[in-house]
Coordinates of C-alpha atoms and ligand atoms in Angstrom, one line a residue:
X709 CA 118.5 120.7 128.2
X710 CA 118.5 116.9 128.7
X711 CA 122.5 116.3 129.0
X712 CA 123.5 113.3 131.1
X713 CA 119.8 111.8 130.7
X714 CA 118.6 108.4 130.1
X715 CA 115.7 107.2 128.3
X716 CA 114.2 104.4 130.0
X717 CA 110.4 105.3 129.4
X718 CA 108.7 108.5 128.8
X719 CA 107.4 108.9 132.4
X720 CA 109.5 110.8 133.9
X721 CA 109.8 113.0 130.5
X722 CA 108.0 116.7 130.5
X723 CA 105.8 117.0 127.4
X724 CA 108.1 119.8 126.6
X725 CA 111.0 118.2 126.5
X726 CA 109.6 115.1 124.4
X727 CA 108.4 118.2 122.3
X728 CA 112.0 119.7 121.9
X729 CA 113.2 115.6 121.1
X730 CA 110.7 116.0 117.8
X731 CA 111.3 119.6 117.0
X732 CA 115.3 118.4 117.2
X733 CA 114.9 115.4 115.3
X734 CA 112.9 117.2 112.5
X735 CA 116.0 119.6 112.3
X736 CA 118.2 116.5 112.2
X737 CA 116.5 115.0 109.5
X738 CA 117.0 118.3 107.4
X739 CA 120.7 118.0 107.6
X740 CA 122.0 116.6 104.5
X741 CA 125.7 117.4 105.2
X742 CA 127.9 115.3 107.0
X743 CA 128.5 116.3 110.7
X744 CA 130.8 114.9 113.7
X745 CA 129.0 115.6 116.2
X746 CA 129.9 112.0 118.1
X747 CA 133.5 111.9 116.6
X748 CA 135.5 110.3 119.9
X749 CA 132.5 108.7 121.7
X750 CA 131.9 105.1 122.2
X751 CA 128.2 103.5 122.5
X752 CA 127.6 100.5 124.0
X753 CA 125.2 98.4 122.2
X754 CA 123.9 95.7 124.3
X755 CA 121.4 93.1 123.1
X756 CA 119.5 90.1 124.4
X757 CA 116.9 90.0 121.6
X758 CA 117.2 90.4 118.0
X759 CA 116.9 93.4 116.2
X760 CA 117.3 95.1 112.2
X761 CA 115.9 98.7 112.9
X762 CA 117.1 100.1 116.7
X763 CA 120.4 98.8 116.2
X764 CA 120.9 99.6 112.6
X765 CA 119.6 102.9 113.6
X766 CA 121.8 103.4 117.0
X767 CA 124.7 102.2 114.5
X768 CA 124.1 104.1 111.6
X769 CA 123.4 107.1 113.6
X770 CA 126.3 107.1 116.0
X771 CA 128.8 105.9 112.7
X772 CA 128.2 108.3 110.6
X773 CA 129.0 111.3 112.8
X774 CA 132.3 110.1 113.6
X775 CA 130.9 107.4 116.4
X776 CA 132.6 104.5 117.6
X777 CA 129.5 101.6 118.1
X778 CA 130.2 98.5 119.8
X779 CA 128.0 95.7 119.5
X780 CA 127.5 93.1 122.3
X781 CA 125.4 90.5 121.8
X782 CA 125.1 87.9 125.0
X783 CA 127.2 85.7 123.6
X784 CA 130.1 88.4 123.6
X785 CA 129.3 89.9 127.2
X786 CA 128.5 89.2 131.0
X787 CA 125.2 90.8 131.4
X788 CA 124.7 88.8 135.0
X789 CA 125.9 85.8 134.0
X790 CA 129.3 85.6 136.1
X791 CA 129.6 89.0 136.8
X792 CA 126.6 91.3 138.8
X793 CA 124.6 93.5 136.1
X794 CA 125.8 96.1 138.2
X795 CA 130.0 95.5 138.2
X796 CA 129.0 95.2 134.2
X797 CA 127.3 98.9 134.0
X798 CA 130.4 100.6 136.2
X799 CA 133.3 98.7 134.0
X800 CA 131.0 100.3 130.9
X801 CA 130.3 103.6 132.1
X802 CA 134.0 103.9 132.6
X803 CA 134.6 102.9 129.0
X804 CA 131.3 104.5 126.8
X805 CA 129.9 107.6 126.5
X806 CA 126.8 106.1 126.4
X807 CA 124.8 102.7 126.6
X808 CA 121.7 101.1 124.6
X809 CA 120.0 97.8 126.1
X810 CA 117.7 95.7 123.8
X811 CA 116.3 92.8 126.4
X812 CA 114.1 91.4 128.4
X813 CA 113.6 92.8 131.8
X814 CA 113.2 96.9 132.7
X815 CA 115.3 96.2 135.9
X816 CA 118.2 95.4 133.7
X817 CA 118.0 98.8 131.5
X818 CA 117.4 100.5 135.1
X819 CA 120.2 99.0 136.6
X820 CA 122.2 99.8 133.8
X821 CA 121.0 103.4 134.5
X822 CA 121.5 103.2 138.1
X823 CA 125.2 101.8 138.2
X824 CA 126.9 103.2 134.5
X825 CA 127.2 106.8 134.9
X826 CA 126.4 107.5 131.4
X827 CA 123.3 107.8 129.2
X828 CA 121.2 104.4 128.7
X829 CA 118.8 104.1 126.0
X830 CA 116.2 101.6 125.9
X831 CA 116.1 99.8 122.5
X832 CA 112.9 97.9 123.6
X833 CA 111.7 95.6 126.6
X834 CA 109.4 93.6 128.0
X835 CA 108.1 96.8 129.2
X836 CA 108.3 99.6 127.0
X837 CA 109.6 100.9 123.4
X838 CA 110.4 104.5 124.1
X839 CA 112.5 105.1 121.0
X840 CA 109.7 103.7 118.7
X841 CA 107.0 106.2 119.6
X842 CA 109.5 109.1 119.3
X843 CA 109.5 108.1 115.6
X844 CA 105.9 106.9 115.4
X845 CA 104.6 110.4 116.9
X846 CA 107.5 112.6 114.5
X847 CA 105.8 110.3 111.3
X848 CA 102.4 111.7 112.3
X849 CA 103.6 115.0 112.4
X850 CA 105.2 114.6 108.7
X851 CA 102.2 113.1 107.5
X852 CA 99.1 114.7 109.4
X853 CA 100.4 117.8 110.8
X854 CA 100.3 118.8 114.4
X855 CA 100.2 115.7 116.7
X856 CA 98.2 117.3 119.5
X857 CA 94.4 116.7 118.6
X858 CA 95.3 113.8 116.3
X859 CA 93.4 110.1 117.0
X860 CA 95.8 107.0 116.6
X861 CA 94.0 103.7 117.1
X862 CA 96.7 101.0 118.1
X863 CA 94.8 97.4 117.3
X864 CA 96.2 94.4 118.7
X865 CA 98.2 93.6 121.9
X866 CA 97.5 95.7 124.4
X867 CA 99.5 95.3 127.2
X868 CA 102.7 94.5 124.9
X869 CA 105.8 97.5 124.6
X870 CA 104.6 99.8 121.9
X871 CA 101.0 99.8 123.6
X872 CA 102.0 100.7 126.7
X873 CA 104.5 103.3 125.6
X874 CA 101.7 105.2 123.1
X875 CA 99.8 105.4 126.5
X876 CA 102.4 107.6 127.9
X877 CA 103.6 109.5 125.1
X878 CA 100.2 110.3 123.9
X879 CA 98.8 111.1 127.2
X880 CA 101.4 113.4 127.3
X881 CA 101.2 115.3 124.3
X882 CA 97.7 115.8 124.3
X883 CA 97.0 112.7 121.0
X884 CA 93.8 111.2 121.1
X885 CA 94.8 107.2 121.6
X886 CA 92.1 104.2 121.4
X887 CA 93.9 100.7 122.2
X888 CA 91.4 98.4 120.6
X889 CA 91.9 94.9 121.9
X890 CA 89.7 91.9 123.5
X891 CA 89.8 92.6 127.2
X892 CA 92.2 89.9 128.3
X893 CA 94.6 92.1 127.0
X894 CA 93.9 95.6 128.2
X895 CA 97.1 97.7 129.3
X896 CA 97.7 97.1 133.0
X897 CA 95.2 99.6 135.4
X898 CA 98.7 101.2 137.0
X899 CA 99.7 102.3 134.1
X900 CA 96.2 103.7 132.8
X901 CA 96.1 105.7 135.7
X902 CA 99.5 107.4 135.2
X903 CA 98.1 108.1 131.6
X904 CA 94.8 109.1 132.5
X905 CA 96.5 111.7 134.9
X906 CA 98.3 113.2 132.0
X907 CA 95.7 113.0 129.5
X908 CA 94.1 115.4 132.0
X909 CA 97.0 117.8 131.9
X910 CA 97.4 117.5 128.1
X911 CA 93.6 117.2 127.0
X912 CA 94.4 113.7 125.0
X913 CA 91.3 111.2 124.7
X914 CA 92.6 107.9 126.3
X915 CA 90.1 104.9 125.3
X916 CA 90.4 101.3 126.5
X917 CA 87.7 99.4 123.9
X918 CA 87.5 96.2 122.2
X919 CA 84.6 97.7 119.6
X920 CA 86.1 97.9 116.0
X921 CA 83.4 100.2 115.0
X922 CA 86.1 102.9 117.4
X923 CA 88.6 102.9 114.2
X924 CA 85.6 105.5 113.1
X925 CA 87.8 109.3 112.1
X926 CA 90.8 108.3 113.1
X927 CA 94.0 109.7 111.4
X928 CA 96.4 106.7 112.1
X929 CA 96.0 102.8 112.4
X930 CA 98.9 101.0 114.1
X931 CA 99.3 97.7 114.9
X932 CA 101.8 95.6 115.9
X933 CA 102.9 91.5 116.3
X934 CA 100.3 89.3 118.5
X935 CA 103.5 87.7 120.1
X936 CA 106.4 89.9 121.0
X937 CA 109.7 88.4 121.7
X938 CA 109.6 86.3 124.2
X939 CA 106.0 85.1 124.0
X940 CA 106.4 82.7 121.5
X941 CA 104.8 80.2 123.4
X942 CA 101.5 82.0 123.7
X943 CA 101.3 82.6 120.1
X944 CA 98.5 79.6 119.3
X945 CA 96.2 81.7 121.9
X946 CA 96.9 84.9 120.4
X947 CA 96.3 84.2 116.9
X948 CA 92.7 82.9 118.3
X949 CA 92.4 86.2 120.3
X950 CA 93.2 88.7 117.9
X951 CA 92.2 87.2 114.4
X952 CA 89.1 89.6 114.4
X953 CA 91.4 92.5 114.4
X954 CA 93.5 92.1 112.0
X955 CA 94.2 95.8 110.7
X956 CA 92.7 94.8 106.4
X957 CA 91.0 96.8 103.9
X958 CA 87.5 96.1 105.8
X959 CA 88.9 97.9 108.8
X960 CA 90.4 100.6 106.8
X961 CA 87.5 101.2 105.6
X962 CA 85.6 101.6 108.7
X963 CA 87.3 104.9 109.1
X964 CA 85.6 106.4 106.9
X965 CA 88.2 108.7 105.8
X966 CA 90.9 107.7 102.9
X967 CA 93.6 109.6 104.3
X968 CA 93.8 107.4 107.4
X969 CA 97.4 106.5 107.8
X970 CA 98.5 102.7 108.5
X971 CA 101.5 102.2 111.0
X972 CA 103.3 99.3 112.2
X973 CA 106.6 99.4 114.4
X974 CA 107.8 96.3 112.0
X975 CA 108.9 93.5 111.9
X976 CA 105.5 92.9 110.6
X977 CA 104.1 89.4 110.1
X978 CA 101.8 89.6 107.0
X979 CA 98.5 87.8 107.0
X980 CA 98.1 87.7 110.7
X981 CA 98.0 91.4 112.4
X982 CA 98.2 93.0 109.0
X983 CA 96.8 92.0 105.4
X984 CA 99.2 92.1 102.6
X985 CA 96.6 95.1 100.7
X986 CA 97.4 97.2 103.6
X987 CA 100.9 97.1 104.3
X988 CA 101.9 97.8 100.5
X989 CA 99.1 99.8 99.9
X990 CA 99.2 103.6 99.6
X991 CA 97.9 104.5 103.0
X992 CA 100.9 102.5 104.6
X993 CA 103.8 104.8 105.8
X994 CA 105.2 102.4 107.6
X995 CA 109.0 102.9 105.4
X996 CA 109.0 106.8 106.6
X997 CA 108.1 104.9 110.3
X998 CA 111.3 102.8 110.1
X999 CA 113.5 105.4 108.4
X1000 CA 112.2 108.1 111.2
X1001 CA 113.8 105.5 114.0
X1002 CA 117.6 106.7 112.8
X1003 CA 116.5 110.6 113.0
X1004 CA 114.6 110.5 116.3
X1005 CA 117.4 108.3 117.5
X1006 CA 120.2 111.0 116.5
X1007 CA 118.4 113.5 118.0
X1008 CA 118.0 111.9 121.5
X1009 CA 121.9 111.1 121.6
X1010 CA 122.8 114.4 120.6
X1011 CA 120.8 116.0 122.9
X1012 CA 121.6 113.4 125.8
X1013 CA 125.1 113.5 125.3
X1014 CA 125.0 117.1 125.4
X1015 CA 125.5 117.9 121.5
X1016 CA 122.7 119.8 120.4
X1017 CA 124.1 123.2 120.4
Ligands
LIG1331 N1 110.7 98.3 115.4 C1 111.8 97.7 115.9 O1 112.2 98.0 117.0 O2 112.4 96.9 115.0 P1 113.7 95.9 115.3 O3 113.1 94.9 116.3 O4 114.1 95.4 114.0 O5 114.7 96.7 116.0
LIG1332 N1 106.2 94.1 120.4 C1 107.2 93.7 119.6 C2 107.9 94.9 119.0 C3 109.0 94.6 118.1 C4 109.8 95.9 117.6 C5 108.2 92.8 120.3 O1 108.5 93.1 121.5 O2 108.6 91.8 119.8

């Protein structure tokens, strides 16, 4: 169904096939016993930024089926430095059976897309983090039930790459989502309006607020860094934007449920968007989170590389 794909963002995903992604990584994490489904490929994995979880993940993942990762980091390969990011994706393309970028810019993964010939992945950008919802959505599932109906709350930096890829994905599959953060850092309009459009399809509840008192019902709090990668330089302002939502027992609280689930992407910095108590408590799933990025990750290269049959 999705052989020869990329995932760059969910946008130009169907809600059924992001649907058949879950239902196949559910199956995947049911398999106990080993497989080799990628014995004789080759993944490229291509980073610009740090990372413990996607690539340990992509390399875990790939490995243990009989894989062959590669790791690049910039300091092993041209990724437009002497060479066009383009020449780069078609000597690749001709080498891997598929490709995962971890960077900055989008137009790098897209180029990568564009020029390779083979699946790319994106392992997080500027932009988007498309492989992280797959697992944040899956955890839901495990923990809540059914996703469609369900109301996440995502607390902190709007406009950064897990925010704006829970506006897709959630739009699309009909979750209620509530980005709580001070207006200077709303998502951007143009992509609101692509999720509004969807929600209208799917029936999800998309709400732009910066009122705590939204957290009210919901079945998931998420939060995530106030300074992504690459924003260090911003993060004196941020700590002064977003110290009043700090996702702590208070806020928890405000639910007014006890089942409320916490969630956060990780690499968490403790004390700032989240308090200690919440991260170790025992509405925190954010272990099952991490673990969930290896079996959603599986299931998109299986299915991507034409495997899942
Ligand atoms: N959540 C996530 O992408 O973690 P890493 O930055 O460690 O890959
Ligand atoms: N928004 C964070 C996510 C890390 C997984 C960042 O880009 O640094």
């Amino acid at each position: 169904m999705l052989k020869g794909r990329s995932l760059l963002t969910w946008l130009d995903y169907t809600p059924e096939e992001i649907r058949y992604l879950l239902e196949l990584s559910k199956k995947v994490k049911a398999q106990k016993e080993a497989l080799r489904r990628f014995s004789g490929k080759t993944l490229a994995l291509l980073f610009e930024k740090r990372s413990t979880r996607t690539r340990c993940a992509f390399e875990t993942a790939f490995g243990e089926e009989g894989g062959h990762p590669v790791f690049l980091s910039t300091d092993d390969i041209q990724l437009g430095a002497k060479e066009s990011l383009e020449d780069t994706a078609r000597v690749l393309g001709r080498m891997f059976s598929a490709i995962q970028f971890r960077g900055f810019k989008q137009a790098t993964v897209q180029i990568l897309a564009d020029y390779s010939g083979v699946p790319v992945y994106n392992g997080l950008t500027d932009d988007f983090h498309p492989t992280q919802v797959l697992a944040d959505i899956l955890t839901i599932e495990e923990q809540c039930g059914a996703s469609t109906g369900k109301h996440l709350v995502f607390i902190g930096d709007g406009r950064n790459n897990v925010a704006r890829s829970l506006v897709v994905i959630c739009s699309k599959l009909g979750v209620h989502l509530t980005i709580l953060t001070p207006p200077s850092l709303n998502p951007d309009p143009a992509l609101l309006a692509h999720g509004h459009s969807y929600a209208s399809s799917s029936g999800s509840r998309l709400t732009i607020t910066a009122d705590t008192a939204a957290v009210a019902g919901a079945d998931a709090l998420y939060t995530d860094v106030w300074a992504s990668m690459g924003e260090e330089a911003q993060k004196a302002q941020r700590m002064r934007l977003l110290k009043p939502y700090q996702v702590n027992q208070q806020l928890m609280e405000k639910t007014g449920r006890s089942d409320t689930i916490f969630l956060h992407c990780l690499p968490a910095v403790k004390g700032e968007e989240v308090s200690a108590e919440v991260i170790e408590g025992p509405q925190s799933r954010v272990w099952d989170e991490a673990e969930n990025r290896k079996h959603t990750i599986k299931a998109l290269m299986l299915a991507t590389l034409g495997l899942d049959n």
